[in-house]
Amino acid sequence: METEEQQVEQIKQFWKDHGKGIVAGLVIGFALFYGWRYYDAQTIAKQEQQSSDYAQIVAKLTAEDEQASVAAQEFMSANSGSTYAHLAALELAGAAAKQGDLATAVSALQSVRDQAKGALKAVADIRQARLLFAQEQYDAALAAVQAAETMEGFQAIAAEIKGDVLQAKGDLAGARAAYQAAVAANPNSLADLKLKSIPAAS
């Protein structure tokens, strides 16, 4: 049986041979752990700041503050690609459209269409299509609305707007087909009334 001194010597030798590697591993482990916690804390802090800034932007736009548009665009630029930037763009578009500034509204919506995905992009597609339709930019409106046609939950409204645009262009057959698609997706939509208002094909 090894004596206590021999065991101690073996431990000393083990640490002599492997100590640096173990310590280095522990240091790296702690660095990764605390580094991740720091990163996580920084991420949360950034998101909280974005949330606070976004709330201020919405308040300014709602109050029709003269600097609201500039503040919103600066926020969008500083937080480009983030969900809050997309939401701010949608808010800016709504406020601008309400004030008759359709160019700013279309531009804000385009930024969402270019950067967002999923439902946010589809919302921007639909809203931009409506604005372009109101400006009689029919081809651009069709391009915007067609981008939302396959998004779950947006098929009915996208098809209805498509029908409106095609009817305005004089394409009654295309409008009829679009309204039929809208009714199939949502039987309670206004598209049913619009469909019935189109003269039957001769």
Coordinates of C-alpha atoms in Angstrom, one line a residue:
M1 CA 0.0 0.0 0.0
E2 CA 1.3 3.4 -0.9
T3 CA 2.2 5.7 1.9
E4 CA 0.6 9.1 2.3
E5 CA 3.8 10.7 1.2
Q6 CA 3.9 8.6 -2.0
Q7 CA 0.3 9.6 -2.8
V8 CA 1.1 13.2 -2.3
E9 CA 4.2 12.8 -4.6
Q10 CA 2.0 11.2 -7.2
I11 CA -0.5 14.1 -7.0
K12 CA 2.3 16.6 -7.2
Q13 CA 3.7 14.8 -10.3
F14 CA 0.3 14.6 -11.9
W15 CA -0.2 18.4 -11.4
K16 CA 3.3 18.9 -12.7
D17 CA 2.5 17.0 -15.9
H18 CA -1.1 18.1 -16.4
G19 CA -1.8 21.1 -14.2
K20 CA -1.3 23.7 -16.8
G21 CA -3.7 22.0 -19.1
I22 CA -6.4 21.6 -16.4
V23 CA -6.0 25.2 -15.3
A24 CA -6.2 26.4 -18.9
G25 CA -9.3 24.3 -19.4
L26 CA -11.0 25.7 -16.3
V27 CA -10.0 29.3 -17.3
I28 CA -11.5 28.7 -20.8
G29 CA -14.6 27.1 -19.3
F30 CA -15.2 30.0 -16.9
A31 CA -14.5 32.5 -19.6
L32 CA -17.0 30.9 -21.9
F33 CA -19.6 30.6 -19.1
Y34 CA -19.3 34.2 -17.9
G35 CA -18.8 35.4 -21.4
W36 CA -22.1 33.8 -22.4
R37 CA -23.8 35.3 -19.4
Y38 CA -22.4 38.7 -20.3
Y39 CA -23.5 38.3 -23.9
D40 CA -26.9 37.2 -22.8
A41 CA -27.2 40.2 -20.4
Q42 CA -26.1 42.5 -23.2
T43 CA -28.7 41.1 -25.6
I44 CA -31.5 41.5 -23.1
A45 CA -30.4 45.1 -22.3
K46 CA -30.3 45.9 -26.1
Q47 CA -33.8 44.4 -26.6
E48 CA -35.2 46.4 -23.7
Q49 CA -33.7 49.6 -25.0
Q50 CA -35.1 48.9 -28.5
S51 CA -38.5 48.2 -26.9
S52 CA -38.4 51.5 -25.0
D53 CA -37.2 53.5 -28.1
Y54 CA -39.9 51.8 -30.2
A55 CA -42.6 52.8 -27.7
Q56 CA -41.4 56.4 -27.9
I57 CA -41.5 56.3 -31.7
V58 CA -45.1 55.0 -31.7
A59 CA -46.1 57.7 -29.2
K60 CA -44.6 60.5 -31.4
L61 CA -46.2 59.1 -34.5
T62 CA -49.6 58.9 -32.8
A63 CA -49.3 62.4 -31.5
E64 CA -48.2 63.5 -35.0
D65 CA -45.0 65.0 -33.7
E66 CA -43.2 67.1 -36.3
Q67 CA -40.0 65.1 -35.7
A68 CA -41.7 61.7 -35.6
S69 CA -40.9 60.7 -39.1
V70 CA -37.2 61.6 -38.7
A71 CA -37.0 59.8 -35.4
A72 CA -38.6 56.7 -36.8
Q73 CA -36.3 56.6 -39.8
E74 CA -33.2 57.1 -37.5
F75 CA -34.5 54.3 -35.3
M76 CA -35.0 52.0 -38.3
S77 CA -31.5 52.8 -39.6
A78 CA -29.9 52.2 -36.1
N79 CA -31.7 48.9 -35.6
S80 CA -31.8 47.7 -39.2
G81 CA -33.1 44.2 -39.7
S82 CA -34.6 43.9 -36.2
T83 CA -38.2 43.1 -35.5
Y84 CA -38.6 46.5 -33.8
A85 CA -37.2 48.3 -36.9
H86 CA -39.8 46.5 -39.0
L87 CA -42.6 47.4 -36.6
A88 CA -41.5 51.0 -36.6
A89 CA -41.5 51.0 -40.4
L90 CA -45.1 49.7 -40.4
E91 CA -46.1 52.4 -37.9
L92 CA -44.4 55.1 -39.9
A93 CA -46.1 53.9 -43.1
G94 CA -49.5 54.1 -41.4
A95 CA -48.9 57.6 -40.1
A96 CA -47.5 58.8 -43.4
A97 CA -50.4 57.4 -45.4
K98 CA -52.8 59.1 -43.0
Q99 CA -51.1 62.4 -43.6
G100 CA -51.1 61.9 -47.4
D101 CA -47.4 61.3 -47.7
L102 CA -47.7 58.2 -49.8
A103 CA -44.1 58.2 -51.0
T104 CA -42.8 57.9 -47.4
A105 CA -45.4 55.2 -46.7
V106 CA -44.4 53.2 -49.7
S107 CA -40.7 53.6 -48.9
A108 CA -41.2 52.5 -45.3
L109 CA -43.1 49.4 -46.4
Q110 CA -40.5 48.6 -49.0
S111 CA -37.9 48.4 -46.2
V112 CA -40.0 45.8 -44.4
R113 CA -40.5 43.8 -47.7
D114 CA -36.8 43.8 -48.3
Q115 CA -35.7 42.7 -44.9
A116 CA -38.5 41.0 -43.0
K117 CA -39.8 37.4 -43.4
G118 CA -43.0 35.6 -42.6
A119 CA -46.1 37.5 -41.4
L120 CA -44.4 40.9 -41.1
K121 CA -43.3 40.8 -44.7
A122 CA -46.8 39.7 -45.8
V123 CA -48.4 42.6 -43.9
A124 CA -46.0 45.0 -45.7
D125 CA -46.8 43.3 -49.0
I126 CA -50.5 43.8 -48.5
R127 CA -50.3 47.4 -47.2
Q128 CA -48.0 48.4 -50.0
A129 CA -50.2 46.8 -52.6
R130 CA -53.2 48.9 -51.3
L131 CA -51.2 52.1 -51.4
L132 CA -49.9 51.4 -54.9
F133 CA -53.5 50.5 -56.0
A134 CA -54.7 53.8 -54.6
Q135 CA -52.1 55.6 -56.8
E136 CA -53.2 53.5 -59.8
Q137 CA -49.8 51.9 -60.0
Y138 CA -51.5 48.6 -60.9
D139 CA -48.5 46.5 -62.1
A140 CA -46.5 47.4 -59.0
A141 CA -49.6 46.7 -56.8
L142 CA -49.9 43.2 -58.4
A143 CA -46.3 42.5 -57.8
A144 CA -46.6 43.4 -54.1
V145 CA -49.8 41.5 -53.5
Q146 CA -48.6 38.4 -55.3
A147 CA -45.7 38.1 -52.9
A148 CA -48.2 37.6 -50.1
E149 CA -50.5 35.1 -51.9
T150 CA -48.9 32.0 -50.5
M151 CA -48.5 33.2 -46.9
E152 CA -50.8 31.3 -44.5
G153 CA -53.5 33.5 -43.2
F154 CA -53.1 36.1 -46.0
Q155 CA -54.5 34.2 -49.0
A156 CA -58.0 35.7 -48.8
I157 CA -57.1 39.3 -48.5
A158 CA -54.3 39.0 -51.1
A159 CA -56.6 37.4 -53.6
E160 CA -59.2 40.1 -53.0
I161 CA -56.8 42.9 -53.5
K162 CA -55.5 41.2 -56.6
G163 CA -59.1 41.0 -57.9
D164 CA -59.5 44.8 -57.2
V165 CA -56.4 45.6 -59.2
L166 CA -57.3 43.3 -62.1
Q167 CA -60.8 44.7 -62.3
A168 CA -59.4 48.2 -62.4
K169 CA -57.2 47.1 -65.2
G170 CA -60.2 45.8 -67.1
D171 CA -59.2 42.2 -66.7
L172 CA -62.6 40.9 -65.6
A173 CA -61.8 37.2 -66.1
G174 CA -58.7 37.6 -64.0
A175 CA -60.6 39.6 -61.4
R176 CA -63.3 36.9 -61.2
A177 CA -60.8 34.2 -60.7
A178 CA -59.0 36.2 -58.0
Y179 CA -62.3 36.9 -56.2
Q180 CA -63.2 33.2 -56.4
A181 CA -59.9 32.3 -54.8
A182 CA -60.6 34.9 -52.0
V183 CA -64.1 33.5 -51.3
A184 CA -62.6 29.9 -51.2
A185 CA -60.1 31.1 -48.6
N186 CA -62.7 33.1 -46.6
P187 CA -66.4 32.6 -47.5
N188 CA -67.3 35.6 -45.4
S189 CA -65.0 38.1 -47.2
L190 CA -66.3 41.1 -49.2
A191 CA -64.9 39.4 -52.2
D192 CA -68.1 37.5 -52.5
L193 CA -70.1 40.7 -53.1
K194 CA -67.4 41.9 -55.5
L195 CA -67.5 38.6 -57.4
K196 CA -71.3 38.9 -57.8
S197 CA -71.0 42.4 -59.1
I198 CA -68.8 41.3 -62.1
P199 CA -70.9 40.7 -65.2
A200 CA -71.2 37.0 -66.1
A201 CA -68.9 36.0 -68.9
S202 CA -70.7 35.9 -72.2

